[in-house]
Coordinates of C-alpha atoms and ligand atoms in Angstrom, one line a residue:
M252 CA 123.4 203.5 62.1
D253 CA 121.7 204.2 58.8
I254 CA 123.8 202.9 56.0
S255 CA 122.6 203.3 52.4
D256 CA 122.5 200.3 50.1
E257 CA 125.1 202.2 47.9
V258 CA 127.6 202.3 50.7
R259 CA 126.8 198.7 51.7
A260 CA 127.4 197.6 48.1
K261 CA 131.1 198.8 48.4
Y262 CA 131.8 196.0 50.8
T263 CA 131.9 192.2 50.9
A264 CA 131.1 190.5 54.2
V265 CA 133.3 187.5 55.2
I266 CA 131.8 185.1 57.7
G267 CA 133.0 181.9 59.3
L268 CA 130.9 179.9 61.7
E269 CA 131.8 177.7 64.6
V270 CA 128.9 175.5 65.6
H271 CA 128.9 173.5 68.8
V272 CA 126.6 170.5 68.7
Q273 CA 125.8 168.6 71.9
L274 CA 125.7 164.9 71.2
L275 CA 122.7 162.8 72.3
T276 CA 124.7 160.1 74.0
S277 CA 123.4 158.7 77.3
S278 CA 126.6 159.3 79.1
K279 CA 129.3 162.0 79.0
I280 CA 132.2 161.9 76.6
F281 CA 134.9 160.8 79.1
S282 CA 132.9 159.3 81.9
S283 CA 129.7 157.4 82.7
D284 CA 127.9 160.4 84.2
E285 CA 124.4 160.8 82.8
T286 CA 123.4 163.5 80.4
Y287 CA 119.7 164.3 81.0
F288 CA 118.7 167.9 80.0
G289 CA 117.2 169.9 82.9
A290 CA 118.4 167.7 85.7
S291 CA 118.9 169.4 89.1
P292 CA 122.2 171.2 89.3
N293 CA 125.2 169.0 90.2
T294 CA 123.3 165.7 90.1
Q295 CA 125.1 164.3 87.1
V296 CA 128.6 164.7 88.4
S297 CA 131.1 162.0 89.5
V298 CA 134.6 162.4 90.5
V299 CA 135.6 162.5 86.9
S300 CA 133.4 165.5 86.0
L301 CA 134.7 167.2 89.1
A302 CA 138.3 166.5 88.2
H303 CA 139.3 164.9 91.4
P304 CA 143.0 164.1 91.4
G305 CA 143.9 160.6 90.1
T306 CA 140.7 160.2 88.1
L307 CA 141.1 159.1 84.5
P308 CA 139.0 159.8 81.3
K309 CA 137.7 157.1 79.1
L310 CA 136.4 157.8 75.6
N311 CA 132.7 157.2 74.9
R312 CA 132.7 155.2 71.7
R313 CA 129.2 156.4 70.8
A314 CA 130.4 160.1 70.8
L315 CA 133.1 159.3 68.3
E316 CA 130.7 157.4 66.1
F317 CA 128.2 160.3 66.1
A318 CA 131.0 162.7 65.1
I319 CA 132.0 160.3 62.2
K320 CA 128.3 160.2 61.1
M321 CA 128.3 164.0 60.9
G322 CA 131.5 163.9 58.9
L323 CA 130.2 161.3 56.5
A324 CA 127.0 163.4 56.0
C325 CA 129.2 166.4 55.1
Q326 CA 131.6 164.4 52.8
S327 CA 134.5 165.1 55.2
E328 CA 137.6 163.0 55.3
I329 CA 137.6 160.8 58.4
S330 CA 140.8 160.8 60.4
R331 CA 141.9 157.2 61.2
F332 CA 144.3 158.1 63.9
N333 CA 142.9 160.3 66.7
L334 CA 144.4 162.0 69.6
F335 CA 142.9 164.1 72.2
D336 CA 144.6 167.3 73.3
R337 CA 144.6 169.4 76.4
K338 CA 143.6 173.0 75.8
N339 CA 144.9 174.7 78.9
Y340 CA 143.1 177.7 80.4
F341 CA 141.6 178.8 83.6
Y342 CA 137.8 179.1 84.1
P343 CA 135.8 178.7 87.3
D344 CA 133.6 176.0 85.7
L345 CA 136.5 174.1 84.3
P346 CA 137.9 172.2 87.3
K347 CA 140.6 170.4 85.4
G348 CA 142.2 173.6 84.3
Y349 CA 142.1 172.3 80.7
Q350 CA 139.5 171.2 78.2
L351 CA 139.9 167.9 76.3
T352 CA 139.6 168.6 72.6
Q353 CA 141.1 167.7 69.3
D354 CA 143.7 170.1 68.0
R355 CA 145.9 168.5 65.4
T356 CA 143.8 165.4 64.6
P357 CA 140.2 166.5 64.3
I358 CA 138.0 163.5 63.6
C359 CA 136.7 165.0 60.4
R360 CA 138.7 167.2 58.0
G361 CA 137.2 169.4 55.2
G362 CA 133.8 168.6 53.9
T363 CA 131.0 170.7 52.4
V364 CA 127.4 171.6 53.1
P365 CA 125.3 172.8 50.1
V366 CA 122.9 175.7 50.9
T367 CA 120.1 176.8 48.6
L368 CA 119.2 180.4 48.9
K369 CA 115.9 182.1 48.3
S370 CA 117.2 183.2 44.9
G371 CA 117.5 179.5 44.0
I372 CA 121.3 179.7 43.9
T373 CA 123.1 176.8 45.6
R374 CA 126.4 177.4 47.3
N375 CA 128.7 174.9 48.8
I376 CA 129.9 176.0 52.2
L377 CA 133.3 174.4 52.9
L378 CA 134.1 173.0 56.3
N379 CA 137.5 173.3 57.8
R380 CA 137.0 170.6 60.3
I381 CA 134.7 168.8 62.8
H382 CA 136.3 167.9 66.1
L383 CA 135.2 166.3 69.3
E384 CA 135.5 168.0 72.7
E385 CA 134.0 168.2 76.1
D386 CA 131.8 171.0 77.3
A387 CA 132.6 173.0 80.5
G388 CA 130.3 173.5 83.4
K389 CA 128.0 176.4 83.7
S390 CA 128.4 179.5 85.9
I391 CA 125.1 180.9 87.0
H392 CA 124.9 184.6 88.0
V393 CA 121.7 185.2 89.9
E394 CA 120.4 188.7 89.7
G395 CA 121.0 190.7 92.9
E396 CA 123.3 188.1 94.4
D397 CA 127.0 188.6 95.0
D398 CA 127.9 185.0 94.6
T399 CA 128.3 183.0 91.4
L400 CA 126.8 179.5 91.3
V401 CA 128.4 176.7 89.4
D402 CA 126.5 173.7 87.9
F403 CA 128.9 170.9 86.8
N404 CA 126.2 168.8 85.0
R405 CA 127.4 170.2 81.7
A406 CA 131.0 169.5 82.4
G407 CA 132.2 166.7 80.2
M408 CA 129.1 166.7 77.9
P409 CA 130.1 165.5 74.5
L410 CA 130.3 168.1 71.8
I411 CA 131.3 168.3 68.2
E412 CA 132.5 171.6 66.9
I413 CA 131.9 172.3 63.2
V414 CA 134.2 175.0 61.9
T415 CA 133.5 176.5 58.4
E416 CA 136.1 178.1 56.2
P417 CA 135.6 181.9 55.9
V418 CA 133.5 181.4 52.8
I419 CA 130.0 182.6 53.9
R420 CA 129.2 185.9 52.3
S421 CA 125.8 187.0 53.7
S422 CA 123.6 186.6 56.8
E423 CA 121.2 184.6 54.7
E424 CA 123.8 182.1 53.8
A425 CA 124.7 181.8 57.5
Y426 CA 121.1 181.2 58.3
V427 CA 120.5 178.6 55.7
F428 CA 123.8 176.8 56.6
L429 CA 122.8 176.6 60.2
S430 CA 119.3 175.3 59.3
E431 CA 121.0 172.6 57.1
I432 CA 123.3 171.6 60.0
R433 CA 120.3 171.4 62.3
K434 CA 118.4 169.3 59.8
L435 CA 121.4 167.0 59.4
V436 CA 122.0 166.4 63.1
R437 CA 118.3 165.7 63.5
Y438 CA 118.2 163.2 60.6
L439 CA 121.3 161.5 62.0
G440 CA 119.7 161.5 65.5
I441 CA 122.9 162.8 67.1
C442 CA 121.5 166.0 68.5
D443 CA 118.0 167.6 69.0
G444 CA 119.2 170.8 67.3
N445 CA 117.5 172.9 69.9
M446 CA 119.3 176.3 69.9
E447 CA 116.9 177.8 72.5
E448 CA 118.0 175.1 75.0
G449 CA 121.6 175.4 74.0
S450 CA 122.1 172.0 72.5
M451 CA 123.2 173.7 69.3
R452 CA 125.3 176.9 69.7
C453 CA 126.9 179.1 67.2
D454 CA 129.7 181.7 67.2
A455 CA 129.8 183.9 64.2
N456 CA 133.1 185.4 62.9
V457 CA 132.5 188.5 60.9
S458 CA 134.7 190.8 58.9
I459 CA 134.3 193.1 56.0
M460 CA 136.5 194.2 53.1
L461 CA 136.1 196.4 50.0
K462 CA 134.6 194.5 47.1
Q463 CA 137.8 194.7 45.0
S464 CA 140.0 193.6 47.9
D465 CA 141.4 190.2 48.3
T466 CA 142.7 190.6 51.9
F467 CA 140.3 189.8 54.7
G468 CA 139.6 192.4 57.3
K469 CA 140.0 191.9 61.0
K470 CA 137.4 189.6 62.3
V471 CA 135.0 190.0 65.2
E472 CA 133.5 187.0 67.0
I473 CA 129.9 187.2 68.1
K474 CA 128.5 185.0 70.8
N475 CA 125.2 184.3 72.6
M476 CA 122.7 184.0 69.9
N477 CA 120.0 181.5 70.9
S478 CA 118.1 181.1 67.6
L479 CA 118.8 180.8 63.9
R480 CA 117.0 184.1 63.4
N481 CA 119.2 185.8 66.0
V482 CA 122.3 184.6 64.3
Q483 CA 121.1 186.2 61.1
R484 CA 120.2 189.4 62.8
A485 CA 123.4 189.6 64.8
I486 CA 125.5 189.2 61.6
E487 CA 123.4 191.9 59.8
V488 CA 123.9 194.3 62.7
E489 CA 127.6 193.5 63.0
I490 CA 128.3 194.0 59.2
D491 CA 126.6 197.4 59.4
R492 CA 128.5 198.4 62.5
Q493 CA 131.8 197.5 60.8
I494 CA 130.9 199.4 57.7
S495 CA 130.0 202.6 59.6
L496 CA 133.3 202.4 61.5
V497 CA 135.4 201.9 58.3
E498 CA 133.4 204.7 56.6
A499 CA 134.2 207.0 59.5
G500 CA 137.9 206.2 59.0
E501 CA 138.1 204.1 62.1
E502 CA 139.8 200.7 62.7
I503 CA 138.0 197.5 63.4
V504 CA 139.3 195.9 66.7
S505 CA 139.5 192.1 66.8
E506 CA 137.3 191.3 69.7
T507 CA 134.6 189.1 71.0
R508 CA 131.1 190.7 71.1
T509 CA 127.8 189.6 72.5
F510 CA 124.5 190.0 70.8
D511 CA 121.6 191.6 72.7
A512 CA 118.5 190.3 70.9
D513 CA 116.1 192.6 72.6
V514 CA 117.9 195.8 71.6
G515 CA 119.4 194.3 68.4
V516 CA 123.0 195.4 69.0
T517 CA 126.3 193.7 69.5
S518 CA 128.6 195.0 72.3
A519 CA 132.2 194.2 73.3
M520 CA 132.8 191.4 75.7
R521 CA 136.6 191.1 75.6
T522 CA 139.4 191.9 73.2
K523 CA 141.3 188.9 71.8
E524 CA 144.7 188.6 73.4
E525 CA 147.5 189.0 71.0
L526 CA 148.3 185.3 71.0
N527 CA 146.1 182.8 72.7
D528 CA 148.6 180.3 74.1
Y529 CA 146.6 177.3 75.2
R530 CA 149.7 175.1 75.2
Y531 CA 147.9 172.3 73.4
F532 CA 149.5 168.9 73.9
P533 CA 148.2 165.3 73.6
D534 CA 146.5 164.1 76.7
P535 CA 148.7 161.4 78.2
D536 CA 145.7 159.7 79.9
L537 CA 143.9 158.9 76.7
S538 CA 145.4 156.4 74.3
P539 CA 145.1 157.2 70.5
V540 CA 141.9 155.9 68.9
V541 CA 142.3 154.2 65.5
V542 CA 139.2 154.0 63.3
T543 CA 139.6 150.8 61.4
D544 CA 138.1 150.0 57.9
A545 CA 135.7 147.6 59.5
W546 CA 134.5 150.1 62.1
L547 CA 134.0 152.8 59.5
D548 CA 132.0 150.4 57.3
E549 CA 129.8 149.5 60.2
I550 CA 129.1 153.2 60.9
K551 CA 128.5 153.8 57.2
S552 CA 126.0 151.0 57.0
G553 CA 124.1 152.5 59.9
M554 CA 123.6 155.8 58.2
P555 CA 120.0 156.8 57.6
E556 CA 118.8 158.3 54.3
L557 CA 119.8 161.9 54.3
P558 CA 117.7 164.9 53.4
Q559 CA 119.5 165.6 50.2
A560 CA 119.0 162.0 48.9
L561 CA 115.4 162.0 50.0
L562 CA 114.9 165.3 48.1
Q563 CA 116.3 163.8 45.0
K564 CA 114.1 160.7 45.4
F565 CA 110.9 162.8 45.9
V566 CA 111.7 164.7 42.7
S567 CA 112.7 161.8 40.5
E568 CA 110.7 158.9 41.8
Y569 CA 107.6 160.7 43.1
E570 CA 107.7 163.4 40.5
L571 CA 107.1 166.2 43.0
P572 CA 108.1 169.8 42.3
E573 CA 111.4 170.7 44.0
Y574 CA 109.5 173.1 46.2
D575 CA 107.4 170.4 47.7
A576 CA 110.3 168.0 48.0
R577 CA 112.3 170.7 49.9
L578 CA 109.4 171.3 52.3
L579 CA 108.7 167.7 52.9
T580 CA 112.3 166.8 53.7
E581 CA 112.6 169.7 56.2
S582 CA 112.1 167.0 58.9
K583 CA 112.8 163.3 58.8
E584 CA 109.5 162.5 60.4
I585 CA 107.5 164.5 57.9
A586 CA 109.4 162.9 55.0
H587 CA 108.7 159.4 56.4
Y588 CA 105.1 160.2 56.9
F589 CA 104.9 161.2 53.2
L590 CA 106.6 158.0 52.2
S591 CA 104.1 156.0 54.2
V592 CA 101.1 157.8 52.6
A593 CA 102.8 157.4 49.2
E594 CA 102.9 153.6 49.7
H595 CA 99.1 153.5 49.5
V596 CA 98.3 156.1 46.8
N597 CA 99.2 156.8 43.2
N598 CA 98.5 160.5 43.5
Y599 CA 101.8 161.6 45.1
K600 CA 101.1 165.3 44.4
A601 CA 97.9 165.0 46.4
A602 CA 99.7 163.4 49.2
S603 CA 102.2 166.2 49.2
N604 CA 99.4 168.9 49.1
W605 CA 97.6 167.3 52.0
I606 CA 100.7 167.1 54.2
M607 CA 102.0 170.6 53.4
G608 CA 98.5 172.0 53.7
P609 CA 95.9 170.7 56.2
V610 CA 98.2 168.4 58.1
K611 CA 101.0 171.0 58.6
S612 CA 98.5 173.7 59.6
Y613 CA 96.9 171.4 62.1
L614 CA 100.3 170.5 63.6
N615 CA 101.4 174.2 63.7
E616 CA 98.1 175.3 65.3
H617 CA 98.4 172.7 68.0
A618 CA 102.2 172.8 68.4
L619 CA 102.4 169.1 67.6
T620 CA 104.9 167.0 65.8
I621 CA 103.9 164.5 63.1
D622 CA 104.5 161.6 65.5
Q623 CA 101.7 163.0 67.6
F624 CA 99.3 163.5 64.7
P625 CA 96.2 161.4 65.2
V626 CA 95.5 160.5 61.6
K627 CA 97.6 157.5 60.4
A628 CA 99.3 157.6 57.1
E629 CA 97.2 154.8 55.8
T630 CA 94.0 156.6 56.7
L631 CA 95.1 159.8 55.0
A632 CA 95.9 157.7 52.0
E633 CA 92.4 156.2 52.0
L634 CA 90.9 159.7 52.2
I635 CA 93.0 160.8 49.1
R636 CA 91.8 157.7 47.2
L637 CA 88.2 158.4 48.0
I638 CA 88.6 161.9 46.5
D639 CA 90.4 160.5 43.4
E640 CA 87.6 157.9 43.0
G641 CA 85.0 160.7 43.0
K642 CA 83.4 159.4 46.2
L643 CA 84.3 162.6 48.1
S644 CA 84.7 166.2 47.0
F645 CA 87.9 167.8 48.2
S646 CA 86.1 170.4 50.2
V647 CA 83.9 167.9 52.1
A648 CA 87.0 165.8 52.6
S649 CA 89.1 168.6 54.0
Q650 CA 86.3 170.4 55.9
Q651 CA 84.4 167.5 57.4
V652 CA 86.0 164.1 57.0
F653 CA 89.5 165.2 57.9
S654 CA 88.6 167.0 61.0
T655 CA 86.3 164.2 62.2
L656 CA 89.2 161.7 61.6
I657 CA 91.4 163.9 63.8
T658 CA 88.9 164.1 66.7
S659 CA 87.3 160.6 66.5
K660 CA 89.2 157.5 67.3
E661 CA 88.0 156.1 63.9
N662 CA 90.7 155.1 61.5
S663 CA 88.7 154.4 58.4
A664 CA 88.1 157.4 56.2
L665 CA 85.3 155.6 54.4
S666 CA 83.3 154.8 57.5
V667 CA 83.7 158.4 58.8
A668 CA 82.4 159.6 55.4
Q669 CA 79.5 157.2 55.6
Q670 CA 78.6 158.2 59.2
L671 CA 78.7 161.9 58.0
N672 CA 76.6 160.8 55.1
V673 CA 78.8 162.7 52.6
I674 CA 79.7 160.0 50.1
Q675 CA 79.3 161.5 46.6
D676 CA 76.9 159.9 44.2
S677 CA 78.9 159.1 41.2
D678 CA 76.5 156.4 40.0
E679 CA 75.0 157.4 36.6
S680 CA 71.8 155.4 37.1
S681 CA 70.9 157.3 40.3
L682 CA 71.9 160.7 38.9
L683 CA 70.1 160.5 35.6
P684 CA 66.6 160.6 37.1
L685 CA 67.5 163.8 39.0
I686 CA 68.9 165.4 35.9
E687 CA 65.8 164.5 33.8
E688 CA 63.6 165.9 36.5
V689 CA 65.5 169.2 36.6
I690 CA 65.4 169.5 32.8
A691 CA 61.6 168.8 32.8
N692 CA 61.0 171.4 35.5
F693 CA 62.8 174.2 33.6
P694 CA 61.6 174.1 30.0
E695 CA 62.1 177.9 29.4
K696 CA 65.6 177.7 30.7
V697 CA 66.4 174.8 28.4
I698 CA 65.3 176.9 25.5
E699 CA 67.4 179.9 26.6
Y700 CA 70.3 177.5 27.0
K701 CA 69.9 176.2 23.5
K702 CA 69.8 179.7 22.2
G703 CA 73.2 180.3 23.5
K704 CA 72.9 181.2 27.2
K705 CA 75.5 178.6 28.2
G706 CA 76.0 180.1 31.6
L707 CA 72.7 178.5 32.6
K708 CA 74.4 175.2 32.9
A709 CA 75.6 176.2 36.4
M710 CA 72.0 176.7 37.4
F711 CA 71.1 173.2 36.3
I712 CA 74.0 171.7 38.1
G713 CA 73.0 173.6 41.2
E714 CA 69.5 172.2 41.0
V715 CA 70.8 168.7 40.7
M716 CA 73.1 169.3 43.7
K717 CA 70.2 170.6 45.8
R718 CA 68.0 167.5 45.0
S719 CA 70.9 165.2 45.7
K720 CA 71.5 167.0 49.0
G721 CA 75.0 167.9 47.9
K722 CA 76.1 164.4 47.2
A723 CA 76.1 164.4 43.4
D724 CA 79.6 164.1 42.0
P725 CA 80.0 167.5 40.4
K726 CA 82.2 166.3 37.5
L727 CA 79.9 163.5 36.5
T728 CA 76.8 165.8 36.9
D729 CA 78.4 168.4 34.6
Q730 CA 79.1 165.7 32.0
L731 CA 75.6 164.2 32.2
I732 CA 73.8 167.6 32.1
S733 CA 75.8 168.8 29.1
K734 CA 74.8 165.6 27.3
K735 CA 71.1 165.7 28.3
L736 CA 70.8 169.4 27.4
Q737 CA 72.3 168.6 24.0
E738 CA 69.7 166.0 23.4
A739 CA 66.8 168.0 24.8
Ligands
ADP9 P1 141.3 181.8 65.4 O1 142.7 181.5 65.3 O2 140.9 183.2 65.9 O3 140.5 180.7 66.2 P2 140.6 180.5 62.9 O4 141.4 180.8 61.8 O5 140.7 179.2 63.7 O6 140.7 181.8 63.9 O7 139.1 180.7 62.5 C1 138.0 180.6 63.4 C2 136.8 180.9 62.6 O8 136.8 182.2 62.1 C3 136.6 180.0 61.4 O9 135.2 179.7 61.2 C4 137.0 180.9 60.2 O10 136.3 180.5 59.0 C5 136.6 182.3 60.7 N1 137.5 183.3 60.1 C6 138.8 183.3 60.0 N2 139.2 184.5 59.5 C7 138.1 185.3 59.3 C8 137.9 186.6 58.8 N3 138.9 187.4 58.4 N4 136.6 187.0 58.7 C9 135.6 186.2 59.1 N5 135.8 185.0 59.6 C10 137.0 184.5 59.7
MG10 MG1 140.7 178.5 65.9

């Protein structure tokens, strides 16, 4: 399917995402069953999860609060009167024969998530809604077996579904939107955002239309993408597939397709029935939930500082470039580590450089998170101060002191530097004798220098460094040598 950029340019892609986020509550949404990830199959199932006749659901207050937090983070309107609806359909891993969800009264309406693209342009992605619902169980098809196994641990797990308006226009926008959502749920502590483990799942609705058109084309829904990158790839592949079909004079069929990440193609799973009739109706077993002003205020006051606000703060209060601020706020833990370092230094840019550079590369190399990083924020701050005070050169600090701090149990940068014997000499009175010695030892060079061979200064500095065993503060040495050569 080779499509030229020219042909591609004739079309606009229209994309809407539906993101399922599994909430980190300790019990399920309508029962007290536990929610550990990776528990043995069918160990977190009570009569409620198994839909035994006569059992009754009871709403998990925490789940509703988590959904509200997400809505507040996205500037959604919070519904004060909430019903839960039955969505009726048959599925082997849905023992009730219906799913409890919110149809007409989603807990959050509207909202917006700003996404900043590589080009620097920021677009606001409008949300249609965020609603609460329960997950279904999981059917497991073992290769080579005739039977299907069912694990009901997931049945009744709390989910929010975030539905965007069809306002996304490229695979990049979809990618950035999803990474923003992942960042938000992690900041809020309502989900671990792990797509590989399925705690965040995304369906992408994709259609195309001619650039000048204002009528959307028929949409295709793509499922089964287990990483952000795969969502982006699947959308790219699907847009191209639709363009080739339309270019060949064929019709797009509204259907659900699945993405095969190994081959990089989407293939049909099922066509959408003409009219999905789920016969939604309010569940008579659950009473309506009213979100009072007092309750909403309580939830608001428990909101953490969000990435957008931190980014602003890093730019305005800490005077970091926006690039740095963006990287540092990618994760709440990194952002807080920066704030802790910044409490003990004045040089915020240096703190940022250290974290984005040596600290992050160490974490990446060892697949660690910042919580597992052995150097405390205070200690890194001390190291930065030692450099700023001229007691350590940056290269010695980063190549020797930093790595020793990581491996030793020591938590004082100064004592590590002393043990390594690498404290720079920035004391004039101990440097001057060395400088005078060097000048006395190279009288011809001094004359050449005076005649205009200014490049020789580096040689003099090198000699002083040698005699100081590398511990002379280079800046101060440079100044003193210039002065002494002048006088010579
Ligand atoms: P359905 O009735 O099939 O569930 P909805 O209108 O509820 O469709 O929308 C489901 C998702 O599909 C939303 O994220 C929406 O933004 C998106 N969507 C709707 N129409 C289109 C379209 N023509 N092209 C791409 N995405 C669309
Ligand atoms: Mg819908």
